[in-house]
Coordinates of C-alpha atoms in Angstrom, one line a residue:
M1 CA 16.5 -11.1 -0.6
I2 CA 20.0 -12.1 0.3
E3 CA 21.2 -14.1 -2.7
S4 CA 22.5 -17.6 -2.0
T5 CA 26.2 -18.3 -2.7
H6 CA 25.9 -22.0 -2.6
S7 CA 24.5 -24.8 -4.8
S8 CA 22.6 -27.7 -3.4
P9 CA 21.4 -31.1 -4.7
E10 CA 18.1 -31.0 -6.5
R11 CA 15.2 -31.5 -4.1
A12 CA 12.8 -34.4 -4.7
E13 CA 9.8 -32.2 -5.2
V14 CA 11.6 -30.1 -7.8
R15 CA 12.8 -33.2 -9.6
A16 CA 9.2 -34.5 -9.7
V17 CA 7.9 -31.3 -11.2
R18 CA 10.8 -31.1 -13.7
E19 CA 10.2 -34.7 -14.9
S20 CA 6.4 -34.2 -15.2
G21 CA 6.8 -31.0 -17.1
R22 CA 3.2 -29.8 -17.0
T23 CA 0.4 -28.6 -14.7
G24 CA -3.1 -27.2 -15.1
V25 CA -2.5 -23.9 -13.4
L26 CA 0.9 -22.4 -12.6
V27 CA 0.6 -19.9 -9.7
I28 CA 3.6 -17.6 -9.5
G29 CA 4.1 -16.0 -6.0
A30 CA 3.4 -17.7 -2.7
G31 CA 2.3 -14.8 -0.6
I32 CA -1.0 -15.3 1.2
N33 CA -3.0 -14.6 -2.0
G34 CA -1.1 -17.0 -4.2
I35 CA -1.3 -19.6 -1.4
S36 CA -5.1 -19.0 -1.0
T37 CA -5.6 -19.5 -4.7
F38 CA -3.5 -22.6 -4.7
R39 CA -5.6 -24.1 -1.9
D40 CA -8.8 -23.2 -3.6
L41 CA -7.8 -24.8 -6.9
A42 CA -6.5 -27.9 -5.2
L43 CA -9.9 -28.3 -3.5
Q44 CA -11.5 -28.3 -6.9
G45 CA -9.3 -31.1 -8.0
V46 CA -7.3 -28.9 -10.4
D47 CA -3.6 -29.8 -10.9
V48 CA -1.8 -26.7 -9.6
L49 CA 1.8 -25.8 -9.2
L50 CA 2.8 -22.9 -6.8
V51 CA 6.3 -21.4 -7.1
E52 CA 7.9 -18.8 -5.0
R53 CA 11.4 -17.3 -5.5
G54 CA 11.9 -17.0 -1.8
D55 CA 10.3 -18.8 1.1
F56 CA 6.6 -19.1 1.4
A57 CA 5.0 -15.8 2.7
S58 CA 8.4 -14.1 2.9
G59 CA 7.7 -11.0 0.9
A60 CA 4.8 -8.5 1.4
S61 CA 2.9 -11.1 3.4
A62 CA 5.7 -11.2 6.1
A63 CA 5.6 -7.4 6.5
S64 CA 2.1 -7.0 7.7
S65 CA 0.9 -5.3 10.9
H66 CA -0.3 -8.7 12.2
M67 CA -3.9 -7.6 12.0
I68 CA -7.1 -8.9 10.3
H69 CA -9.2 -5.8 10.1
G70 CA -12.2 -4.4 8.3
G71 CA -10.3 -1.2 7.4
I72 CA -12.4 1.5 9.1
R73 CA -10.5 4.3 7.4
Y74 CA -11.3 2.9 3.9
L75 CA -14.9 4.2 4.5
E76 CA -13.5 7.7 3.9
N77 CA -12.2 6.5 0.6
G78 CA -15.7 5.4 -0.3
E79 CA -14.6 1.7 -0.4
F80 CA -17.8 0.4 1.2
R81 CA -17.7 -2.9 -0.8
L82 CA -14.1 -3.6 0.5
V83 CA -15.0 -2.7 4.1
R84 CA -18.1 -4.9 4.0
E85 CA -16.1 -7.8 2.6
S86 CA -13.2 -7.2 5.0
V87 CA -15.5 -7.2 8.0
E88 CA -17.2 -10.4 6.8
E89 CA -13.9 -12.1 6.2
R90 CA -12.6 -10.9 9.6
N91 CA -15.6 -12.5 11.3
G92 CA -15.1 -15.6 9.2
L93 CA -11.5 -16.0 10.1
L94 CA -12.3 -15.6 13.8
K95 CA -14.3 -18.8 13.3
I96 CA -12.2 -20.8 10.8
A97 CA -8.7 -19.9 12.0
P98 CA -9.2 -19.3 15.8
H99 CA -5.7 -20.6 16.6
Y100 CA -4.1 -17.6 14.9
V101 CA -6.9 -15.0 14.5
K102 CA -8.3 -13.5 17.8
P103 CA -10.4 -10.5 18.7
L104 CA -8.4 -7.4 19.3
E105 CA -9.6 -4.5 21.4
T106 CA -8.6 -1.3 19.7
T107 CA -8.7 2.2 21.2
I108 CA -8.5 5.5 19.3
P109 CA -7.4 8.6 21.3
I110 CA -9.5 11.7 20.2
Y111 CA -8.5 15.3 20.7
S112 CA -11.5 17.2 19.3
T113 CA -15.2 17.0 18.8
F114 CA -15.9 18.3 15.3
S115 CA -12.5 18.4 13.6
G116 CA -12.4 17.1 10.0
I117 CA -16.1 17.5 9.3
L118 CA -15.5 19.9 6.4
S119 CA -12.3 18.3 5.1
A120 CA -13.5 14.6 5.1
P121 CA -16.1 15.0 2.4
L122 CA -13.5 16.8 0.2
R123 CA -11.1 13.9 0.8
F124 CA -13.9 11.4 0.0
L125 CA -14.6 13.1 -3.3
T126 CA -11.0 13.9 -4.5
H127 CA -8.9 11.2 -2.8
K128 CA -6.3 13.8 -2.2
S129 CA -5.2 14.3 1.4
G130 CA -4.6 18.1 1.1
K131 CA -3.6 19.6 4.4
P132 CA -3.9 16.9 7.1
Q133 CA -6.6 17.5 9.6
E134 CA -7.4 15.2 12.5
R135 CA -10.7 13.4 12.6
G136 CA -12.8 14.5 15.6
A137 CA -15.2 12.5 17.7
F138 CA -18.3 13.2 15.6
L139 CA -16.6 11.9 12.4
I140 CA -15.2 8.8 14.2
K141 CA -18.6 8.1 15.7
V142 CA -20.2 8.2 12.3
G143 CA -17.5 5.8 10.9
L144 CA -17.7 3.4 13.8
T145 CA -21.5 3.3 13.5
I146 CA -21.3 2.4 9.8
Y147 CA -18.6 -0.1 10.7
D148 CA -20.8 -1.8 13.3
T149 CA -23.6 -2.3 10.7
F150 CA -21.1 -4.4 8.7
S151 CA -20.2 -6.5 11.7
R152 CA -23.6 -8.1 12.4
D153 CA -22.5 -11.7 12.3
G154 CA -23.7 -13.5 15.4
G155 CA -21.9 -11.1 17.7
M156 CA -18.3 -12.2 16.7
V157 CA -17.0 -8.9 18.2
P158 CA -18.7 -6.3 20.5
R159 CA -19.9 -3.0 19.2
H160 CA -17.9 0.2 19.7
R161 CA -18.1 2.4 22.8
F162 CA -17.1 6.1 23.5
L163 CA -15.7 7.4 26.7
G164 CA -14.9 10.9 27.9
R165 CA -11.5 12.0 29.2
K166 CA -12.0 10.9 32.9
R167 CA -13.1 7.3 32.2
S168 CA -10.6 7.0 29.3
L169 CA -7.7 7.8 31.6
A170 CA -9.1 5.5 34.3
E171 CA -8.9 2.6 31.8
L172 CA -5.6 3.8 30.2
P173 CA -3.8 6.0 32.8
S174 CA -0.7 6.5 30.7
L175 CA -2.5 8.1 27.8
D176 CA -1.9 11.7 27.0
P177 CA -4.1 13.6 29.5
N178 CA -5.0 16.2 26.8
I179 CA -7.3 13.8 25.1
K180 CA -11.1 14.6 25.0
Y181 CA -12.4 11.1 24.3
T182 CA -11.5 7.6 23.4
A183 CA -13.4 5.4 21.0
T184 CA -12.9 1.6 21.5
Y185 CA -13.9 -1.0 19.0
Y186 CA -12.8 -4.6 18.0
D187 CA -10.9 -5.9 15.1
A188 CA -8.7 -9.0 15.1
S189 CA -5.1 -9.8 15.7
M190 CA -3.1 -12.4 13.7
H191 CA -0.1 -13.3 15.9
D192 CA 1.6 -15.6 13.4
P193 CA 0.9 -14.5 9.8
E194 CA 3.6 -16.7 8.2
R195 CA 2.3 -19.8 10.0
L196 CA -1.3 -19.1 9.1
A197 CA -0.1 -18.9 5.4
L198 CA 1.7 -22.2 5.9
D199 CA -1.5 -23.8 7.3
V200 CA -3.5 -22.7 4.2
L201 CA -0.7 -24.1 2.0
Q202 CA -0.7 -27.4 3.9
D203 CA -4.4 -27.7 3.4
G204 CA -4.0 -27.2 -0.3
R205 CA -1.3 -29.9 -0.6
A206 CA -3.5 -32.3 1.4
A207 CA -6.6 -31.6 -0.7
H208 CA -5.0 -32.9 -3.9
P209 CA -2.0 -35.1 -3.1
G210 CA 0.4 -35.3 -6.0
G211 CA -1.6 -32.8 -8.1
A212 CA -1.1 -29.8 -5.9
I213 CA 2.6 -29.1 -5.5
A214 CA 4.3 -26.0 -3.8
L215 CA 7.9 -25.1 -4.3
N216 CA 9.8 -22.5 -2.4
Y217 CA 13.1 -21.0 -3.8
V218 CA 11.9 -21.5 -7.4
E219 CA 11.4 -18.5 -9.7
A220 CA 9.8 -18.0 -13.1
V221 CA 12.4 -16.5 -15.4
A222 CA 11.0 -16.7 -19.0
R223 CA 8.0 -17.8 -21.0
D224 CA 7.3 -19.1 -24.5
G225 CA 3.6 -19.5 -25.1
A226 CA 2.3 -22.1 -22.6
N227 CA 5.8 -23.0 -21.5
V228 CA 7.3 -21.2 -18.5
V229 CA 11.0 -21.5 -17.6
L230 CA 11.6 -22.1 -13.9
R231 CA 14.9 -21.8 -12.0
D232 CA 15.5 -23.7 -8.8
R233 CA 17.5 -21.2 -6.7
E234 CA 18.8 -24.0 -4.5
S235 CA 20.4 -26.3 -7.1
G236 CA 20.6 -23.8 -10.0
T237 CA 18.6 -26.1 -12.3
E238 CA 16.4 -24.6 -15.0
F239 CA 13.5 -26.5 -16.5
T240 CA 10.3 -25.8 -18.4
V241 CA 6.7 -26.4 -17.2
T242 CA 3.7 -26.3 -19.6
A243 CA 0.6 -24.8 -18.0
D244 CA -3.0 -24.3 -19.3
V245 CA -3.3 -21.1 -17.2
V246 CA -0.6 -18.9 -15.6
V247 CA -1.6 -16.9 -12.6
N248 CA 0.7 -14.0 -11.5
A249 CA 0.2 -13.4 -7.8
S250 CA 3.6 -11.9 -7.0
G251 CA 2.2 -8.9 -5.2
P252 CA 4.3 -5.7 -5.5
W253 CA 6.5 -7.5 -8.1
T254 CA 3.6 -8.3 -10.5
D255 CA 4.9 -6.0 -13.2
L256 CA 8.4 -7.3 -12.8
T257 CA 7.2 -10.9 -13.1
N258 CA 5.1 -10.1 -16.2
D259 CA 8.2 -8.5 -17.7
A260 CA 10.2 -11.7 -17.2
L261 CA 7.3 -13.5 -18.8
G262 CA 7.5 -11.2 -21.9
T263 CA 4.4 -9.1 -21.1
D264 CA 4.7 -5.4 -20.4
T265 CA 2.3 -4.2 -17.7
R266 CA 2.1 -1.1 -15.5
F267 CA -0.4 -2.3 -12.9
M268 CA 1.4 -1.7 -9.6
G269 CA 2.3 1.3 -7.5
G270 CA 3.1 0.0 -4.0
T271 CA 4.0 1.9 -0.9
K272 CA 6.4 1.0 1.8
G273 CA 5.3 0.2 5.3
S274 CA 7.8 -0.2 8.2
H275 CA 7.4 -1.4 11.8
I276 CA 9.6 -1.7 14.9
V277 CA 9.4 -4.2 17.7
L278 CA 10.2 -3.0 21.2
D279 CA 11.1 -4.9 24.4
H280 CA 9.6 -2.3 26.7
P281 CA 7.6 -3.6 29.7
E282 CA 6.4 -0.1 30.7
L283 CA 4.9 0.5 27.2
L284 CA 3.5 -3.0 27.1
E285 CA 1.7 -2.4 30.4
A286 CA 0.5 1.0 29.2
T287 CA -1.5 -0.6 26.3
R288 CA -3.4 -2.8 28.8
G289 CA -3.6 -5.5 26.1
R290 CA -5.2 -3.1 23.5
E291 CA -4.0 -1.9 20.2
I292 CA -3.8 1.9 20.2
F293 CA -4.9 3.1 16.8
F294 CA -4.1 6.8 16.1
E295 CA -4.0 9.4 13.3
H296 CA -0.7 11.3 13.5
S297 CA -0.5 15.0 12.7
D298 CA 0.5 14.2 9.1
G299 CA -2.7 12.3 8.4
R300 CA -1.1 8.8 8.5
I301 CA -2.7 6.1 10.5
V302 CA -0.3 4.4 13.0
L303 CA -0.6 1.8 15.7
I304 CA 0.9 0.6 19.0
Y305 CA 0.1 -3.0 19.5
P306 CA 1.1 -5.5 22.2
L307 CA 2.2 -8.8 20.7
K308 CA 4.2 -11.8 22.0
G309 CA 5.4 -9.9 25.1
R310 CA 6.7 -7.1 22.9
V311 CA 5.2 -3.9 21.5
L312 CA 4.8 -3.6 17.7
V313 CA 4.8 0.0 16.4
G314 CA 3.9 0.8 12.8
T315 CA 3.3 1.8 10.1
T316 CA 4.5 4.2 7.5
D317 CA 3.1 4.8 4.1
I318 CA 5.7 5.9 1.6
D319 CA 5.9 5.4 -2.2
A320 CA 8.4 2.6 -3.0
D321 CA 10.2 1.0 -5.9
P322 CA 9.7 -2.8 -5.9
R323 CA 13.1 -3.2 -7.4
E324 CA 14.7 -1.8 -4.2
V325 CA 14.8 -3.8 -1.0
P326 CA 12.6 -2.1 1.6
V327 CA 14.3 -1.3 5.0
C328 CA 13.2 0.6 8.0
T329 CA 15.1 3.9 8.1
E330 CA 16.4 6.0 10.9
E331 CA 13.9 8.7 9.9
E332 CA 11.0 6.2 10.2
I333 CA 12.3 5.2 13.7
D334 CA 12.3 8.9 14.7
Y335 CA 8.7 9.1 13.4
F336 CA 7.6 6.1 15.5
F337 CA 9.3 7.6 18.6
D338 CA 7.5 10.9 18.0
L339 CA 4.2 9.0 17.7
I340 CA 4.8 7.1 21.0
H341 CA 5.6 10.3 22.8
H342 CA 2.5 11.9 21.5
V343 CA 0.2 9.1 22.7
F344 CA 2.1 8.2 25.9
P345 CA 4.0 11.4 26.8
Q346 CA 5.5 10.1 30.1
I347 CA 7.0 7.0 28.6
D348 CA 10.6 7.2 27.3
V349 CA 11.7 5.0 24.4
T350 CA 15.3 4.4 23.2
R351 CA 16.8 2.7 20.2
E352 CA 18.3 0.1 22.6
Q353 CA 14.8 -1.2 23.3
I354 CA 14.2 -2.1 19.6
V355 CA 14.8 -5.8 19.2
Y356 CA 13.6 -6.1 15.6
N357 CA 12.3 -4.1 12.7
F358 CA 10.9 -5.0 9.4
S359 CA 9.7 -3.3 6.2
G360 CA 7.7 -4.3 3.2
I361 CA 5.9 -3.0 0.1
R362 CA 2.2 -3.1 -0.1
P363 CA 0.8 -4.5 -3.4
L364 CA -1.2 -1.4 -4.2
P365 CA -2.4 -0.5 -7.7
R366 CA -0.7 2.2 -9.7
H367 CA -2.0 5.5 -8.3
E368 CA -0.3 8.5 -10.1
D369 CA -0.9 11.6 -8.0
T370 CA -3.3 10.0 -5.4
A371 CA -1.9 10.4 -1.9
P372 CA -0.6 7.0 -0.6
G373 CA -3.1 6.8 2.2
F374 CA -6.0 7.2 -0.3
V375 CA -4.9 4.5 -2.7
S376 CA -7.4 1.7 -3.0
R377 CA -6.7 -1.4 -0.9
D378 CA -9.2 -3.3 -3.0
Y379 CA -8.1 -5.8 -5.6
R380 CA -8.8 -6.5 -9.3
I381 CA -8.0 -9.3 -11.7
E382 CA -6.5 -8.7 -15.1
V383 CA -6.7 -11.4 -17.8
D384 CA -4.5 -11.5 -21.0
E385 CA -5.7 -14.2 -23.4
K386 CA -3.4 -13.3 -26.3
G387 CA -0.9 -16.1 -25.7
A388 CA -1.1 -19.9 -25.9
A389 CA -2.0 -19.9 -22.2
P390 CA -3.9 -17.1 -20.6
L391 CA -2.0 -14.9 -18.2
V392 CA -4.0 -13.8 -15.1
S393 CA -2.5 -11.0 -13.0
L394 CA -3.7 -10.1 -9.5
V395 CA -3.5 -6.4 -8.8
G396 CA -3.8 -5.4 -5.1
G397 CA -5.1 -7.6 -2.2
K398 CA -4.6 -7.6 1.5
W399 CA -4.3 -10.2 4.3
T400 CA -7.8 -9.8 5.6
T401 CA -9.6 -10.8 2.4
F402 CA -7.2 -13.6 1.3
R403 CA -9.9 -16.3 1.4
A404 CA -12.4 -14.4 -0.7
L405 CA -9.7 -13.2 -3.0
G406 CA -8.3 -16.7 -3.5
E407 CA -11.9 -17.9 -4.4
S408 CA -12.3 -15.0 -6.9
L409 CA -8.9 -15.7 -8.6
S410 CA -9.6 -19.4 -8.6
D411 CA -13.0 -18.8 -10.3
V412 CA -11.3 -16.9 -13.1
A413 CA -8.8 -19.8 -13.6
L414 CA -11.6 -22.3 -13.5
G415 CA -13.5 -20.4 -16.1
L416 CA -10.5 -20.3 -18.4
L417 CA -10.1 -24.1 -17.9
G418 CA -13.8 -24.6 -18.7
R419 CA -14.4 -26.1 -15.3
T420 CA -16.9 -25.2 -12.5
R421 CA -16.5 -24.8 -8.8
T422 CA -17.3 -27.9 -6.7
V423 CA -16.2 -26.8 -3.2
S424 CA -16.4 -23.4 -1.4
T425 CA -13.8 -22.4 1.2
A426 CA -16.4 -20.2 3.1
G427 CA -16.7 -21.6 6.6
R428 CA -14.0 -24.2 6.0
A429 CA -11.7 -24.6 9.0
I430 CA -8.0 -23.8 8.3
G431 CA -5.3 -26.3 9.4
G432 CA -4.9 -26.2 13.2
G433 CA -8.1 -24.2 13.6
R434 CA -10.1 -27.4 13.2
D435 CA -11.7 -28.4 16.5
F436 CA -9.6 -25.7 18.3
P437 CA -10.6 -25.4 22.0
R438 CA -12.2 -22.0 22.5
T439 CA -12.6 -21.8 26.3
E440 CA -10.1 -22.2 29.1
K441 CA -11.9 -25.4 30.2
A442 CA -11.9 -26.9 26.7
R443 CA -8.2 -25.9 26.3
R444 CA -7.2 -27.7 29.5
I445 CA -9.1 -30.8 28.4
W446 CA -7.6 -30.7 24.8
I447 CA -4.1 -30.4 26.2
Q448 CA -4.6 -33.2 28.7
E449 CA -5.9 -35.5 25.9
N450 CA -3.5 -34.6 23.1
L451 CA -0.3 -33.1 24.7
S452 CA 0.0 -35.3 27.8
G453 CA 3.6 -35.1 29.0
A454 CA 4.4 -31.8 27.2
G455 CA 4.3 -29.8 30.4
E456 CA 5.1 -26.1 29.9
R457 CA 5.6 -26.7 26.2
A458 CA 2.0 -27.5 25.7
E459 CA 0.8 -23.9 25.5
R460 CA 3.6 -22.9 23.1
L461 CA 2.9 -25.9 20.8
L462 CA -0.9 -25.1 20.8
A463 CA -0.2 -21.5 20.0
R464 CA 2.3 -22.4 17.2
Y465 CA 0.4 -25.2 15.5
G466 CA -3.2 -25.0 16.7
T467 CA -4.7 -28.5 16.9
R468 CA -1.9 -29.7 14.5
A469 CA 0.1 -29.7 17.7
A470 CA -1.2 -33.2 18.4
Q471 CA 0.7 -34.6 15.4
V472 CA 3.8 -32.6 16.2
W473 CA 3.9 -33.8 19.8
E474 CA 3.3 -37.4 18.7
Y475 CA 6.3 -37.0 16.4
I476 CA 8.5 -35.4 19.1
E477 CA 7.8 -38.3 21.5
Q478 CA 9.0 -40.8 19.1
G479 CA 12.7 -39.9 19.4
D480 CA 15.4 -38.3 21.6
D481 CA 14.6 -34.6 22.1
A482 CA 16.7 -31.7 23.4
P483 CA 15.9 -28.0 23.8
L484 CA 17.1 -25.5 21.2
A485 CA 17.2 -21.6 21.2
G486 CA 16.6 -21.4 25.0
G487 CA 13.5 -23.6 24.8
D488 CA 11.8 -21.8 21.9
L489 CA 12.3 -24.9 19.9
S490 CA 13.7 -28.5 20.2
T491 CA 15.6 -30.9 18.1
R492 CA 12.6 -33.1 17.3
E493 CA 10.4 -30.2 16.6
L494 CA 13.0 -28.8 14.2
A495 CA 13.1 -32.2 12.5
W496 CA 9.3 -32.1 12.2
M497 CA 9.6 -28.7 10.5
V498 CA 12.2 -30.0 8.0
E499 CA 10.1 -33.1 7.2
N500 CA 6.7 -31.4 7.0
E501 CA 7.1 -27.7 6.5
M502 CA 9.5 -27.5 3.6
V503 CA 12.3 -25.7 5.5
A504 CA 15.2 -25.1 3.1
R505 CA 17.3 -22.5 4.9
L506 CA 18.2 -21.3 8.4
Q507 CA 16.3 -18.0 7.8
D508 CA 13.1 -20.0 7.2
V509 CA 13.2 -21.3 10.8
I510 CA 14.4 -18.0 12.5
L511 CA 12.0 -15.7 10.6
R512 CA 8.9 -17.7 9.6
R513 CA 8.5 -21.1 11.3
T514 CA 9.1 -19.5 14.7
S515 CA 9.1 -16.0 16.3
I516 CA 12.8 -16.2 17.3
A517 CA 13.8 -13.2 15.3
F518 CA 10.6 -11.2 16.0
T519 CA 11.0 -11.4 19.7
G520 CA 14.7 -10.5 19.7
H521 CA 16.1 -13.9 20.5
A522 CA 18.2 -14.4 17.3
D523 CA 21.7 -13.8 18.7
A524 CA 24.9 -15.3 17.4
D525 CA 24.7 -18.4 19.8
V526 CA 21.2 -19.2 18.7
L527 CA 22.0 -18.9 15.0
E528 CA 25.0 -21.2 15.4
E529 CA 23.0 -23.7 17.5
L530 CA 20.2 -23.9 14.9
A531 CA 22.6 -24.2 12.0
D532 CA 24.4 -27.1 13.8
A533 CA 21.0 -28.8 14.3
L534 CA 19.8 -28.2 10.7
A535 CA 23.0 -29.4 9.0
P536 CA 22.4 -33.2 9.4
L537 CA 18.7 -32.8 8.7
L538 CA 19.3 -31.1 5.4
D539 CA 22.6 -32.8 4.5
W540 CA 24.6 -29.6 4.7
D541 CA 28.4 -29.8 4.5
R542 CA 30.6 -27.3 6.5
A543 CA 30.7 -24.9 3.6
R544 CA 26.9 -24.8 3.4
H545 CA 26.5 -24.6 7.2
D546 CA 28.8 -21.6 7.3
A547 CA 27.2 -19.9 4.3
E548 CA 23.8 -20.3 6.0
L549 CA 25.1 -18.6 9.1
D550 CA 26.7 -15.8 7.2
Q551 CA 23.6 -15.2 5.0
T552 CA 21.2 -15.3 7.9
R553 CA 23.3 -12.9 10.0
T554 CA 23.6 -10.5 7.0
L555 CA 19.9 -10.6 6.4
L556 CA 19.1 -9.9 10.1
N557 CA 21.6 -7.1 10.3
E558 CA 20.8 -5.4 7.0
R559 CA 17.1 -5.9 6.8
H560 CA 15.9 -6.1 10.4
G561 CA 18.1 -3.7 12.3
L562 CA 20.0 -6.4 14.3
K563 CA 23.7 -6.2 15.2
I564 CA 24.8 -9.8 15.3
S565 CA 28.6 -10.3 15.1
S566 CA 30.4 -13.2 13.5
R567 CA 31.6 -15.8 16.1
A568 CA 35.1 -17.1 15.9
R569 CA 34.9 -20.8 14.8
G570 CA 37.4 -23.3 16.2

């Protein structure tokens, strides 16, 4: 995180927490799993405070592959429980969050029939990769058949299919002609992970008004028994909150957070995953709307995935130190280009076509000499009851299982509080997924009834907010509105975000409330235009305005591979 160089007045929400000084459960870390736990506890009527040292869903949760998937390759690790749960949760999210989670056709290019049959059982037993060996059609067929058995949930997604070379190339003519087969199955895409996290958060706040409070840019810095010292990174204020239970859901940084709280743990051993985003119409067309899921020659699983008119390519799996800021390296970019050339040998890719890159650390458990690709993606919950307030640490976790994980973590906290569950989140619609129109006809009717007058903006608003778009559009219509960022946003929509979505910094808008950075639209003019529009909404003076510009530009350049120059200011 780029450290702030300014100090701001104390926010009203922070003041309220400081003056109250206590909560039932303090959740540290507002990635998707901390947010899910927050929502679940709020639904039980528990007083819960969620704090995050950055913006909501700005750490590991912002660095995902934008997929909700069962994890077919985890079968080889023997993680059948995780795969079953993941597939069930994927199917559930297709129902309860249809505004963000949608079926994704996925194709695996296959070069051999029987490769890997001897090495796979050895990997299954030892969890060491050894000499990488590609999985052949037989092994993939077995895996997909097992995968399909976990997917029997009212036909949420079709079953897999195998094609030979001729039919495969007829469907995907740009694929490497040396393939022998393709296997095609369905998982799910998640086109706006940060906004999905925000929807879950908003549901939690609404479930227990005044008792469920979420604060971004607030970090936990020390602990004395049941008292945790928090620091507001906006105002610099430090204050103490007393909690009955402390939940550490800070992902890859779990051990570092515990250390700040005075508890020595060695739970985590994350790996770095990087991605690049390409503005490449030819490659986009070559995918035919599908994710291409492929095992590279080194045994790593990588993907080529059409998203928002761009192509997302990822991901690497490299051991990482959570104390260091993860960035996508030149070597990783070369690796991705090599991959693209292998799958689509006739398509040229250059660095000039990269409009954005990002990198994050997966919150994996400590794994000693186990190869990164074989480290469990499952989660566990550690409870330390030695202090005046129990400390609960989440180890592991992934996007797909956030609902079930939040329920499990909430159950632990409820048990420590001596309370019982009253509400389940299973099958409960998330935010703008409520009453979301699922067919083209229903979509047209919903837009006509709720977004009348929005014109071309209607589809974008529905994609960004789901059915919450009705409230956003009602707000927009109540004042003078003007386009921002080439029409990606508007002045009234930005005001809505500030009033309702806890925007504190320019980067929150560029990176997480919109896709402006992801799609390559965050140039110097757009940054300045949005900083100018945010300044009166957030009471920024000129110094704060300029600091926001400088910090956001530095963040985009150093962490996301952009080359935005400073504009001369008159």
